[in-house]
Amino acid sequence: MDPDLALLLNGIVSGLLLGGLYAAAAAGLSVSFGMLDVVNIAHPAFMVLASLLVALLWAATGLDPLLLSLLLTPAFWALGAAIYVVYHHFFERRGDEAIQGLAFFFGIMFIIEVALVMTVGPDQHFADASYANITWRLGEIDLPLRMLVPAALAFAAIGALALFLRRTFTGRAIAAVAQDRDALRLLAIDPVRIKRLAFGISIAMAALAGGALVVVQPVDAWSGHIFIGRVFAVVIMGGLSSLGGCVLAALAFGVVENVTASFYGPSWSPAVAFGCLLLVLAFRPQGLFGRAA
Amino acid sequence: MSDTALPALPSPAPRRMGHGSFWIVTIIIGLLVALALRGLGSEYGYFAATFVLQYIVLATAWNILGGYAGYVNFGAAAFFAAGAYTTVAMGKALGLSLLPCIALAALVGGALGFGTGILTLRLRGAYFAIATLCLSVVLQTLVVNWDYVGGSRGAYVLRPREVPWPFDGYSGLLCTVMVAMAAASVAISRTIQKSRLGLGLTALRDDEAAAEAAGVPTLKLKLIATSISGAMMAAAGAPLPYLGSYVEPNTAFGMAYAVNAIAMPLIGGMGTWSGPLIGAVLLASLQQAATVTISSAANLMIVGVVLVGFVCLAPHGIVGLFRGRR
């Protein structure tokens, strides 16, 4: 095969796998930002927090990192619910979400990062899964399990989340709270309770994404920064509250970034990706897969 | 949204200081501060004062868009670094000295602000915030890949040996320039707040649709505010390479600038010219003290905790606490 074509194909395939990771990171945000209208800038910081916890636990116990991240989800759910209670008490109730709420999450992000630097140090941490060095080959195309397994977990989690939102009563209530919270009150459902539950779910998704992240690449306390733009880009391009759109956008984003990295060098990939977001914001703010408002 | 920031008080006419006299008072205070620092004459004194003063400019600039108009800019570091790298590039290419570089940096920052505004200001506030965050990443990537200004290795900038007469050293010169910029930015900020532009921005912050319906040209005002704010932030960053004789992308685009630019107006009180001034003086001095006595990681922690604490418990900042009591 032509080496350029092989490079392109490999770039696309590993971009799709990378897109799985981005989808996991963005799915949580799609719930909080897209459905609940809570602009959680700190989402990637929670992800990095989970990554570093997984790395520490992995070093201590030697269990599989993805399993560890799954075990962390209840704790992160509780953390998310607690943060929503604070957010609701101080901002949403007063109608101050816009500026103060943004600054609140910005401050939370900063506190998480600095606390991580102070406790685990500024250096990179990693967790090696038992399959980390295995690569499947399909002809000229490499399928490293280090990327494939986290992507599979991500898609399984997103699938479960989508089923939950579509099939269960509570899940439908979450989708409803995005549309009309007063109508929810008429059905005797407490919108605050539903939003608390949903925000907890979004942070629990961040924990899973963090586990996937630390399997894919080494993580340091500041790794979240580059993800802020990525996850918001994916969620906005995906049309805010649609999980399907979010997955498609994440895959597209992963491919664009990875192909750029393989042809022009990795230091250029963020600029291309964020350039895409700026263009989307300027010309199609309802997202590539969203309907016009 | 109605009480996110303090309403610009239409204070009774006789008590209100005119623009001219406020500018004169600010110039006098600036001169006094500069003279006092000259009298102190210590190298660290100059450094600490420059640090605090650069934050006064940055916080005041952020407040013009964030406080008056209610649009949150997370990309303060991008504008700041744009200013710093204008100095590096212009100093290298044309051999310009500090003052023309500051002017050019202001132009670059203004253009950058205008461009970001054009792209995103038609959208809801949160999108503008996210776009500014992205702008920061894009600019950092460009600078990292731009070898002419040192790329990721950073660039050294040599301070000129010769210093004009009244100054005792280059640090003194830098510090005096910063005093002038801080005084000017506070005066500009107050002039805007008390002018039609400020009134229009306050109106659109409280209710954009109503303001538009009442004949306020919201998009135009927002673009003016973004450009002025961006220009001032970039001007604040322009002296940075001379301050440490070295810049590299990670510090120039550092999160500390972005978080401080938001924290200081919030703590002081958004939407008034005095809020960012109070917040910057308090928080920057606190950070200088913490850096010297504890550690630099601790001082960032202090900013984060103070920011979250104030946002939750005193959403109108220090100015708001005093106004509430009256």
Coordinates of C-alpha atoms in Angstrom, one line a residue:
Chain A
M1 CA 0.0 0.0 0.0
D2 CA 1.1 3.6 -0.6
P3 CA 2.8 4.7 2.6
D4 CA 0.9 8.1 2.6
L5 CA -2.4 6.2 2.3
A6 CA -1.5 3.8 5.1
L7 CA -0.5 6.8 7.3
L8 CA -3.9 8.4 6.5
L9 CA -5.8 5.3 7.2
N10 CA -4.0 4.7 10.5
G11 CA -4.5 8.4 11.3
I12 CA -8.3 8.0 10.7
V13 CA -8.6 4.7 12.7
S14 CA -6.6 6.0 15.7
G15 CA -8.5 9.2 15.4
L16 CA -11.8 7.3 15.7
L17 CA -10.4 5.5 18.8
L18 CA -9.3 8.9 20.3
G19 CA -12.8 10.1 19.5
G20 CA -14.1 7.4 21.8
L21 CA -12.1 9.0 24.6
Y22 CA -13.4 12.5 23.7
A23 CA -16.9 11.1 23.5
A24 CA -16.6 9.8 27.1
A25 CA -15.3 13.2 28.2
A26 CA -18.0 15.1 26.4
A27 CA -21.0 12.9 27.2
G28 CA -20.9 14.1 30.9
L29 CA -20.7 17.7 29.8
S30 CA -23.5 17.1 27.3
V31 CA -25.7 16.2 30.3
S32 CA -24.6 19.1 32.5
F33 CA -24.1 21.9 29.9
G34 CA -26.5 20.7 27.3
M35 CA -29.4 19.4 29.3
L36 CA -29.2 21.2 32.7
D37 CA -27.7 24.4 31.3
V38 CA -25.0 24.3 34.0
V39 CA -21.8 25.7 32.4
N40 CA -19.4 23.4 34.2
I41 CA -16.0 24.6 33.1
A42 CA -14.5 22.4 35.7
H43 CA -15.7 19.1 34.0
P44 CA -12.2 18.3 32.6
A45 CA -10.7 19.1 36.0
F46 CA -12.9 16.4 37.6
M47 CA -11.7 14.0 34.8
V48 CA -8.1 14.7 35.6
L49 CA -8.9 14.3 39.3
A50 CA -10.2 10.8 38.5
S51 CA -7.2 10.0 36.3
L52 CA -4.8 10.8 39.1
L53 CA -6.8 9.0 41.7
V54 CA -6.9 5.9 39.4
A55 CA -3.1 6.2 38.9
L56 CA -2.5 6.3 42.6
L57 CA -4.9 3.4 43.3
W58 CA -3.4 1.4 40.5
A59 CA 0.1 1.9 41.9
A60 CA -1.2 0.8 45.3
T61 CA -3.4 -2.2 44.3
G62 CA -2.4 -3.2 40.8
L63 CA -6.1 -3.6 39.7
D64 CA -7.1 -2.7 36.2
P65 CA -7.4 1.1 35.8
L66 CA -10.7 1.0 34.0
L67 CA -12.2 -1.2 36.7
L68 CA -10.8 1.2 39.3
S69 CA -12.5 4.1 37.5
L70 CA -15.8 2.2 37.5
L71 CA -15.4 1.7 41.2
L72 CA -14.8 5.5 41.6
T73 CA -18.1 6.4 39.9
P74 CA -20.3 6.3 43.1
A75 CA -17.9 8.6 44.9
F76 CA -17.9 11.0 42.0
W77 CA -21.6 10.9 41.7
A78 CA -21.9 12.0 45.3
L79 CA -19.3 14.7 44.8
G80 CA -21.2 16.0 41.8
A81 CA -24.5 16.0 43.7
A82 CA -22.9 17.9 46.5
I83 CA -21.5 20.5 44.1
Y84 CA -24.9 20.9 42.5
V85 CA -26.5 21.5 45.9
V86 CA -24.0 24.3 46.6
Y87 CA -24.4 25.7 43.0
H88 CA -28.2 25.7 43.3
H89 CA -28.2 27.2 46.8
F90 CA -25.9 30.1 45.9
F91 CA -26.5 30.8 42.3
E92 CA -29.4 29.1 40.5
R93 CA -31.9 30.0 43.3
R94 CA -30.9 33.6 43.1
G95 CA -30.9 33.7 39.3
D96 CA -27.2 34.6 39.3
E97 CA -26.0 31.7 37.2
A98 CA -24.5 33.7 34.3
I99 CA -21.4 35.4 35.6
Q100 CA -21.1 34.2 39.2
G101 CA -21.8 30.6 38.3
L102 CA -19.2 30.6 35.6
A103 CA -16.7 32.1 38.0
F104 CA -17.7 29.6 40.6
F105 CA -16.8 26.6 38.4
F106 CA -13.7 28.4 37.2
G107 CA -12.6 28.7 40.8
I108 CA -13.5 25.0 41.5
M109 CA -11.3 24.0 38.5
F110 CA -8.5 26.1 39.8
I111 CA -8.8 24.7 43.3
I112 CA -8.8 21.1 42.1
E113 CA -5.7 21.7 39.9
V114 CA -3.7 23.5 42.6
A115 CA -4.7 20.9 45.2
L116 CA -3.5 18.1 42.9
V117 CA -0.2 19.9 42.3
M118 CA 0.2 20.3 46.0
T119 CA -0.6 16.7 46.9
V120 CA 0.6 14.5 44.1
G121 CA 3.1 16.9 42.5
P122 CA 3.4 18.5 39.1
D123 CA 4.9 15.4 37.3
Q124 CA 3.1 13.1 35.0
H125 CA 1.3 9.9 36.3
F126 CA 0.3 6.9 34.4
A127 CA -1.4 3.5 34.9
D128 CA -0.5 0.5 32.7
A129 CA -3.3 -1.9 32.0
S130 CA -2.3 -5.5 31.4
Y131 CA -3.2 -5.2 27.7
A132 CA -1.4 -1.9 27.2
N133 CA 1.4 -3.3 25.0
I134 CA -0.8 -5.5 22.8
T135 CA -1.6 -4.3 19.3
W136 CA -4.0 -6.0 16.9
R137 CA -3.2 -5.7 13.2
L138 CA -5.6 -5.6 10.4
G139 CA -3.4 -5.5 7.3
E140 CA -1.7 -2.2 7.4
I141 CA -3.9 -0.8 10.2
D142 CA -2.8 -0.9 13.8
L143 CA -5.4 -1.3 16.5
P144 CA -3.6 -0.8 19.8
L145 CA -5.7 -2.2 22.7
R146 CA -4.4 0.7 24.8
M147 CA -6.8 2.9 22.7
L148 CA -9.4 0.3 21.8
V149 CA -10.4 -0.9 25.2
P150 CA -11.0 2.6 26.7
A151 CA -13.0 3.5 23.6
A152 CA -15.1 0.4 24.0
L153 CA -15.8 1.2 27.6
A154 CA -16.7 4.8 26.7
F155 CA -19.2 3.6 24.1
A156 CA -20.7 1.1 26.5
A157 CA -21.1 3.8 29.1
I158 CA -22.6 6.2 26.7
G159 CA -24.9 3.5 25.4
A160 CA -26.1 2.7 28.9
L161 CA -26.6 6.4 29.6
A162 CA -28.6 6.8 26.4
L163 CA -30.8 3.8 27.3
F164 CA -31.3 5.2 30.8
L165 CA -32.3 8.6 29.5
R166 CA -34.8 7.1 27.0
R167 CA -36.3 4.1 28.9
T168 CA -36.6 4.9 32.6
F169 CA -38.9 7.4 34.2
T170 CA -36.1 9.3 35.9
G171 CA -34.1 9.4 32.7
R172 CA -37.1 10.9 30.9
A173 CA -37.5 13.4 33.7
I174 CA -33.9 14.5 33.2
A175 CA -34.6 15.0 29.5
A176 CA -37.7 16.9 30.4
V177 CA -36.1 19.2 32.9
A178 CA -34.0 20.5 30.0
Q179 CA -37.1 21.5 28.2
D180 CA -39.5 22.9 30.8
R181 CA -38.8 22.7 34.5
D182 CA -42.1 24.2 35.5
A183 CA -44.0 21.5 33.6
L184 CA -42.1 19.0 35.7
R185 CA -43.4 20.7 38.9
L186 CA -46.9 20.1 37.6
L187 CA -46.2 16.4 37.5
A188 CA -45.1 16.6 41.1
I189 CA -41.5 15.9 40.2
D190 CA -39.0 18.1 42.0
P191 CA -36.8 19.6 39.3
V192 CA -34.0 20.3 41.7
R193 CA -33.8 16.7 42.8
I194 CA -33.7 15.6 39.2
K195 CA -31.0 18.1 38.3
R196 CA -29.0 17.0 41.3
L197 CA -29.2 13.4 40.2
A198 CA -28.3 14.3 36.6
F199 CA -25.3 16.5 37.6
G200 CA -24.1 13.6 39.7
I201 CA -24.3 11.4 36.6
S202 CA -22.3 13.9 34.6
I203 CA -19.5 13.9 37.1
A204 CA -19.6 10.1 37.4
M205 CA -19.1 10.1 33.6
A206 CA -16.1 12.4 34.1
A207 CA -14.7 9.7 36.4
L208 CA -15.0 7.0 33.7
A209 CA -13.5 9.4 31.2
G210 CA -10.6 10.0 33.6
G211 CA -9.9 6.3 33.9
A212 CA -9.9 6.0 30.1
L213 CA -7.6 9.0 29.8
V214 CA -5.0 7.7 32.1
V215 CA -4.9 4.4 30.2
V216 CA -4.4 6.3 26.9
Q217 CA -1.8 8.8 28.0
P218 CA 0.2 10.0 31.1
V219 CA -1.7 12.7 33.0
D220 CA -0.5 15.6 35.0
A221 CA -2.5 18.1 37.1
W222 CA -2.9 20.6 34.2
S223 CA -3.9 18.0 31.5
G224 CA -7.5 19.3 31.9
H225 CA -6.8 22.6 30.2
I226 CA -6.5 21.2 26.7
F227 CA -9.7 19.2 27.3
I228 CA -11.8 22.2 28.2
G229 CA -11.8 23.5 24.7
R230 CA -12.1 20.0 23.3
V231 CA -15.1 18.9 25.3
F232 CA -17.0 22.1 24.8
A233 CA -16.2 22.0 21.1
V234 CA -17.6 18.5 20.9
V235 CA -20.7 19.3 22.9
I236 CA -21.4 22.5 20.9
M237 CA -20.7 20.8 17.6
G238 CA -22.9 17.9 18.6
G239 CA -25.9 20.2 19.2
L240 CA -25.7 20.5 23.0
S241 CA -28.2 18.0 24.4
S242 CA -28.0 15.1 21.9
L243 CA -25.8 12.2 23.0
G244 CA -25.7 10.8 19.4
G245 CA -24.6 14.1 18.0
C246 CA -22.0 14.3 20.7
V247 CA -20.5 10.9 19.8
L248 CA -20.4 11.8 16.1
A249 CA -18.8 15.2 16.8
A250 CA -16.3 13.5 19.1
L251 CA -15.3 11.0 16.4
A252 CA -15.0 13.7 13.8
F253 CA -13.0 15.8 16.2
G254 CA -10.6 12.9 17.0
V255 CA -10.0 12.2 13.3
V256 CA -9.3 15.8 12.4
E257 CA -7.0 16.2 15.3
N258 CA -5.2 13.0 14.7
V259 CA -4.8 13.3 11.0
T260 CA -3.4 16.9 11.5
A261 CA -1.0 15.4 14.1
S262 CA 0.3 12.7 11.8
F263 CA 0.8 15.0 8.8
Y264 CA 1.9 18.3 10.4
G265 CA 3.1 17.3 13.9
P266 CA 1.3 17.1 17.2
S267 CA 2.0 20.6 18.2
W268 CA -0.4 21.9 15.6
S269 CA -3.4 19.7 16.4
P270 CA -5.0 21.9 19.1
A271 CA -5.0 25.0 16.8
V272 CA -6.9 23.1 14.1
A273 CA -9.4 21.6 16.5
F274 CA -10.1 24.9 18.2
G275 CA -10.2 26.7 14.9
C276 CA -13.0 24.4 14.0
L277 CA -14.9 25.3 17.2
L278 CA -14.5 29.0 16.5
L279 CA -15.8 28.5 13.0
V280 CA -18.7 26.5 14.3
L281 CA -19.5 29.2 16.9
A282 CA -19.4 31.9 14.2
F283 CA -21.4 30.2 11.5
R284 CA -23.5 27.4 13.0
P285 CA -23.9 28.0 16.7
Q286 CA -26.7 25.4 17.0
G287 CA -24.1 22.7 16.2
L288 CA -23.4 20.5 13.2
F289 CA -26.1 18.1 14.3
G290 CA -28.5 20.4 16.1
R291 CA -31.6 21.9 14.7
A292 CA -31.9 25.7 14.3
A293 CA -33.5 27.3 17.3
Chain B
M1 CA -29.2 38.6 35.8
S2 CA -30.6 41.8 37.2
D3 CA -28.3 42.0 40.2
T4 CA -25.2 40.3 39.0
A5 CA -23.2 43.4 39.4
L6 CA -23.8 46.8 41.0
P7 CA -25.9 49.2 39.1
A8 CA -24.0 52.3 38.2
L9 CA -25.3 54.7 40.7
P10 CA -26.6 57.9 39.2
S11 CA -25.2 59.9 42.0
P12 CA -26.6 63.3 42.6
A13 CA -25.2 65.9 40.2
P14 CA -23.4 68.3 42.6
R15 CA -21.4 65.6 44.4
R16 CA -20.3 64.0 41.2
M17 CA -16.7 64.6 40.2
G18 CA -16.3 65.6 36.5
H19 CA -14.2 63.6 34.1
G20 CA -11.5 66.3 33.9
S21 CA -11.1 66.6 37.6
F22 CA -11.0 62.9 38.1
W23 CA -8.3 62.6 35.5
I24 CA -6.3 65.3 37.3
V25 CA -6.7 63.6 40.7
T26 CA -5.6 60.3 39.2
I27 CA -2.5 61.8 37.6
I28 CA -1.6 63.4 40.9
I29 CA -2.0 60.2 42.8
G30 CA 0.0 58.4 40.1
L31 CA 2.8 60.9 40.5
L32 CA 2.8 60.5 44.2
V33 CA 2.9 56.7 44.0
A34 CA 5.8 56.9 41.5
L35 CA 7.7 59.4 43.7
A36 CA 7.1 57.2 46.8
L37 CA 8.5 54.2 45.0
R38 CA 11.5 56.2 43.8
G39 CA 12.1 57.3 47.4
L40 CA 12.0 53.7 48.5
G41 CA 14.3 52.8 45.7
S42 CA 14.6 49.1 46.4
E43 CA 14.8 46.6 43.5
Y44 CA 12.3 44.2 45.1
G45 CA 10.0 47.1 45.9
Y46 CA 9.9 48.0 42.2
F47 CA 9.2 44.4 41.3
A48 CA 6.4 43.9 43.7
A49 CA 4.8 47.2 42.8
T50 CA 5.0 46.4 39.1
F51 CA 3.4 43.0 39.8
V52 CA 0.5 44.6 41.7
L53 CA 0.1 47.5 39.1
Q54 CA 0.0 45.1 36.1
Y55 CA -2.9 43.3 37.8
I56 CA -4.6 46.7 38.3
V57 CA -4.5 47.2 34.6
L58 CA -5.6 43.6 33.8
A59 CA -8.4 43.6 36.3
T60 CA -9.7 47.0 35.3
A61 CA -9.6 46.0 31.6
W62 CA -11.5 42.8 32.3
N63 CA -14.1 44.7 34.2
I64 CA -14.9 46.9 31.2
L65 CA -16.3 43.9 29.4
G66 CA -17.1 41.5 32.3
G67 CA -18.4 44.0 34.8
Y68 CA -20.1 46.6 32.8
A69 CA -21.4 44.5 30.0
G70 CA -21.6 41.1 31.8
Y71 CA -19.6 39.1 29.2
V72 CA -17.1 36.8 30.9
N73 CA -13.7 36.6 29.3
F74 CA -11.7 33.5 30.3
G75 CA -9.0 34.4 27.8
A76 CA -7.4 37.3 29.7
A77 CA -4.1 35.4 29.5
A78 CA -4.4 35.3 25.7
F79 CA -4.6 39.0 25.4
F80 CA -1.9 39.5 28.1
A81 CA 0.4 37.1 26.3
A82 CA -0.4 38.7 22.9
G83 CA 0.9 42.0 24.4
A84 CA 4.0 40.3 25.8
Y85 CA 4.8 38.6 22.4
T86 CA 4.2 41.8 20.5
T87 CA 7.0 43.3 22.5
V88 CA 9.3 40.3 21.8
A89 CA 8.5 40.3 18.1
M90 CA 8.7 44.0 17.5
G91 CA 11.8 44.4 19.7
K92 CA 13.5 41.7 17.6
A93 CA 12.2 42.8 14.2
L94 CA 12.4 46.6 14.5
G95 CA 14.5 47.1 17.6
L96 CA 11.7 49.2 19.1
S97 CA 11.9 50.2 22.8
L98 CA 9.2 49.7 25.4
L99 CA 6.9 52.6 24.8
P100 CA 6.2 52.1 21.1
C101 CA 5.8 48.4 21.9
I102 CA 3.1 49.1 24.4
A103 CA 1.3 51.2 21.8
L104 CA 1.6 48.4 19.2
A105 CA 0.5 45.8 21.8
A106 CA -2.6 47.8 22.5
L107 CA -3.4 47.8 18.8
V108 CA -2.9 44.1 18.5
G109 CA -5.0 43.4 21.6
G110 CA -7.7 45.7 20.3
A111 CA -7.8 43.9 17.0
L112 CA -7.9 40.5 18.7
G113 CA -10.7 41.6 20.9
F114 CA -12.6 43.0 18.0
G115 CA -12.2 39.8 16.0
T116 CA -13.3 37.6 18.9
G117 CA -16.3 39.9 19.4
I118 CA -17.3 39.7 15.7
L119 CA -17.2 35.9 15.9
T120 CA -19.1 35.3 19.1
L121 CA -20.9 38.3 20.5
R122 CA -24.1 37.5 18.7
L123 CA -24.4 34.4 20.8
R124 CA -25.3 33.8 24.4
G125 CA -22.8 34.8 27.1
A126 CA -21.5 31.3 27.8
Y127 CA -20.4 30.8 24.2
F128 CA -18.4 34.0 24.4
A129 CA -16.7 32.7 27.5
I130 CA -15.9 29.4 25.9
A131 CA -14.6 31.1 22.7
T132 CA -12.2 33.2 24.7
L133 CA -10.9 30.1 26.4
C134 CA -10.3 28.5 22.9
L135 CA -8.7 31.7 21.7
S136 CA -6.2 31.2 24.5
V137 CA -5.3 27.7 23.3
V138 CA -5.1 28.7 19.6
L139 CA -2.8 31.6 20.3
Q140 CA -0.6 29.5 22.6
T141 CA -0.3 26.9 19.9
L142 CA 0.6 29.5 17.3
V143 CA 3.3 31.0 19.6
V144 CA 4.7 27.6 20.5
N145 CA 5.1 26.9 16.8
W146 CA 6.5 30.3 15.9
D147 CA 10.3 29.9 16.1
Y148 CA 11.0 33.6 15.5
V149 CA 9.8 34.5 19.0
G150 CA 11.5 31.4 20.6
G151 CA 8.7 28.8 20.2
S152 CA 8.3 26.7 23.3
R153 CA 11.9 27.4 24.4
G154 CA 11.0 31.0 25.2
A155 CA 12.7 34.2 24.3
Y156 CA 15.3 36.4 26.1
V157 CA 14.9 40.1 26.1
L158 CA 17.8 42.2 27.1
R159 CA 17.1 45.4 29.1
P160 CA 18.8 48.5 27.7
R161 CA 21.8 49.6 29.6
E162 CA 21.2 53.3 29.3
V163 CA 18.4 54.7 31.4
P164 CA 17.1 58.2 30.9
W165 CA 17.8 60.8 33.6
P166 CA 15.1 60.7 36.4
F167 CA 15.3 56.9 36.8
D168 CA 17.7 55.0 39.0
G169 CA 17.5 51.8 36.9
Y170 CA 15.5 49.9 34.4
S171 CA 13.2 48.4 37.1
G172 CA 12.4 51.9 38.2
L173 CA 11.5 52.9 34.6
L174 CA 9.3 49.8 34.2
C175 CA 7.6 50.5 37.4
T176 CA 6.9 54.1 36.5
V177 CA 5.5 53.1 33.2
M178 CA 3.2 50.7 35.0
V179 CA 2.1 53.4 37.4
A180 CA 1.2 55.6 34.5
M181 CA -0.7 52.7 32.8
A182 CA -2.6 51.7 35.9
A183 CA -3.6 55.4 36.5
A184 CA -4.7 55.7 32.9
S185 CA -6.7 52.5 33.0
V186 CA -8.5 53.4 36.1
A187 CA -9.4 56.8 34.7
I188 CA -10.5 55.3 31.4
S189 CA -12.6 52.8 33.3
R190 CA -14.3 55.5 35.3
T191 CA -14.8 57.7 32.3
I192 CA -16.5 54.8 30.5
Q193 CA -18.7 53.9 33.5
K194 CA -20.0 57.5 33.7
S195 CA -20.5 58.0 30.0
R196 CA -23.2 57.0 27.6
L197 CA -21.1 53.9 26.6
G198 CA -21.1 52.7 30.2
L199 CA -24.9 53.3 30.6
G200 CA -25.5 51.4 27.4
L201 CA -23.3 48.5 28.5
T202 CA -25.1 48.4 31.9
A203 CA -28.4 48.4 30.1
L204 CA -27.5 45.5 27.9
R205 CA -26.0 43.5 30.8
D206 CA -29.3 43.8 32.7
D207 CA -31.5 42.8 29.8
E208 CA -30.1 42.7 26.3
A209 CA -33.4 42.3 24.5
A210 CA -34.9 45.2 26.3
A211 CA -31.9 47.4 25.7
E212 CA -31.9 46.6 22.0
A213 CA -35.6 47.4 21.9
A214 CA -35.0 50.7 23.7
G215 CA -32.6 51.7 20.9
V216 CA -29.3 50.8 22.5
P217 CA -27.0 49.6 19.6
T218 CA -25.9 46.6 21.7
L219 CA -23.6 44.8 19.2
K220 CA -21.7 48.0 18.5
L221 CA -21.3 48.8 22.2
K222 CA -20.2 45.3 22.9
L223 CA -17.6 45.4 20.1
I224 CA -16.3 48.8 21.4
A225 CA -16.0 47.3 24.9
T226 CA -14.3 44.1 23.8
S227 CA -11.8 46.2 21.7
I228 CA -11.0 48.6 24.6
S229 CA -10.7 45.8 27.1
G230 CA -8.5 43.7 24.8
A231 CA -6.2 46.6 24.1
M232 CA -5.8 47.4 27.7
M233 CA -5.0 43.8 28.6
A234 CA -2.4 43.5 25.9
A235 CA -0.9 46.8 27.0
A236 CA -0.6 45.4 30.5
G237 CA 1.3 42.4 29.1
A238 CA 3.7 44.4 26.9
P239 CA 6.3 45.1 29.7
L240 CA 6.3 41.5 30.8
P241 CA 9.4 40.4 28.8
Y242 CA 11.4 43.2 30.3
L243 CA 10.2 42.4 33.8
G244 CA 11.9 39.0 33.9
S245 CA 14.1 39.4 30.9
Y246 CA 12.6 36.1 29.7
V247 CA 9.2 34.9 28.5
E248 CA 8.0 31.5 27.5
P249 CA 4.5 30.4 26.4
N250 CA 3.5 28.5 29.5
T251 CA 4.0 31.4 31.8
A252 CA 2.8 34.1 29.5
F253 CA -0.4 32.1 28.8
G254 CA -0.5 30.9 32.4
M255 CA -3.9 30.2 34.1
A256 CA -2.8 32.6 36.9
Y257 CA -3.5 35.6 34.7
A258 CA -6.9 34.4 33.6
V259 CA -8.1 33.5 37.0
N260 CA -6.7 36.6 38.6
A261 CA -8.3 38.9 36.0
I262 CA -11.7 37.4 37.0
A263 CA -11.1 37.0 40.7
M264 CA -10.0 40.6 41.3
P265 CA -13.0 42.4 39.9
L266 CA -15.3 39.8 41.5
I267 CA -13.7 40.3 44.9
G268 CA -13.6 44.1 44.7
G269 CA -17.1 44.5 43.2
M270 CA -17.9 44.2 39.5
G271 CA -19.4 46.9 37.4
T272 CA -17.7 49.8 39.3
W273 CA -14.4 51.4 38.4
S274 CA -13.2 51.1 42.0
G275 CA -14.0 47.4 42.5
P276 CA -11.2 46.0 40.3
L277 CA -8.8 48.5 41.8
I278 CA -9.6 47.4 45.4
G279 CA -9.6 43.7 44.4
A280 CA -6.3 43.9 42.5
V281 CA -4.5 45.8 45.2
L282 CA -5.7 43.3 47.9
L283 CA -5.3 40.1 46.0
A284 CA -2.0 40.9 44.3
S285 CA -0.4 42.1 47.5
L286 CA -1.7 39.0 49.3
Q287 CA -0.2 36.8 46.6
Q288 CA 3.2 38.7 46.7
A289 CA 3.2 38.2 50.5
A290 CA 2.3 34.5 50.2
T291 CA 4.9 33.9 47.5
V292 CA 7.6 35.3 49.7
T293 CA 6.5 33.7 52.9
I294 CA 4.9 30.4 52.0
S295 CA 5.1 29.1 48.4
S296 CA 4.0 29.9 44.9
A297 CA 1.6 27.0 44.7
A298 CA 0.0 28.2 48.0
N299 CA -0.6 31.6 46.6
L300 CA -2.6 30.2 43.6
M301 CA -4.6 28.2 46.1
I302 CA -5.4 31.3 48.0
V303 CA -6.8 33.0 44.9
G304 CA -9.0 30.0 44.1
V305 CA -10.4 29.7 47.6
V306 CA -10.9 33.5 47.9
L307 CA -12.6 33.5 44.5
V308 CA -15.1 30.7 45.3
G309 CA -15.7 32.1 48.8
F310 CA -16.5 35.6 47.6
V311 CA -18.7 34.4 44.7
C312 CA -20.8 32.3 47.1
L313 CA -21.0 34.6 50.1
A314 CA -20.5 38.2 48.8
P315 CA -21.5 38.2 45.2
H316 CA -21.2 42.0 45.0
G317 CA -17.7 42.0 46.3
I318 CA -16.2 44.4 48.8
V319 CA -17.8 47.5 47.3
G320 CA -21.1 45.7 47.5
L321 CA -20.6 44.9 51.2
F322 CA -20.2 48.6 51.9
R323 CA -23.1 49.7 49.7
G324 CA -25.4 47.2 51.3
R325 CA -24.7 48.5 54.7
R326 CA -25.6 52.0 53.9

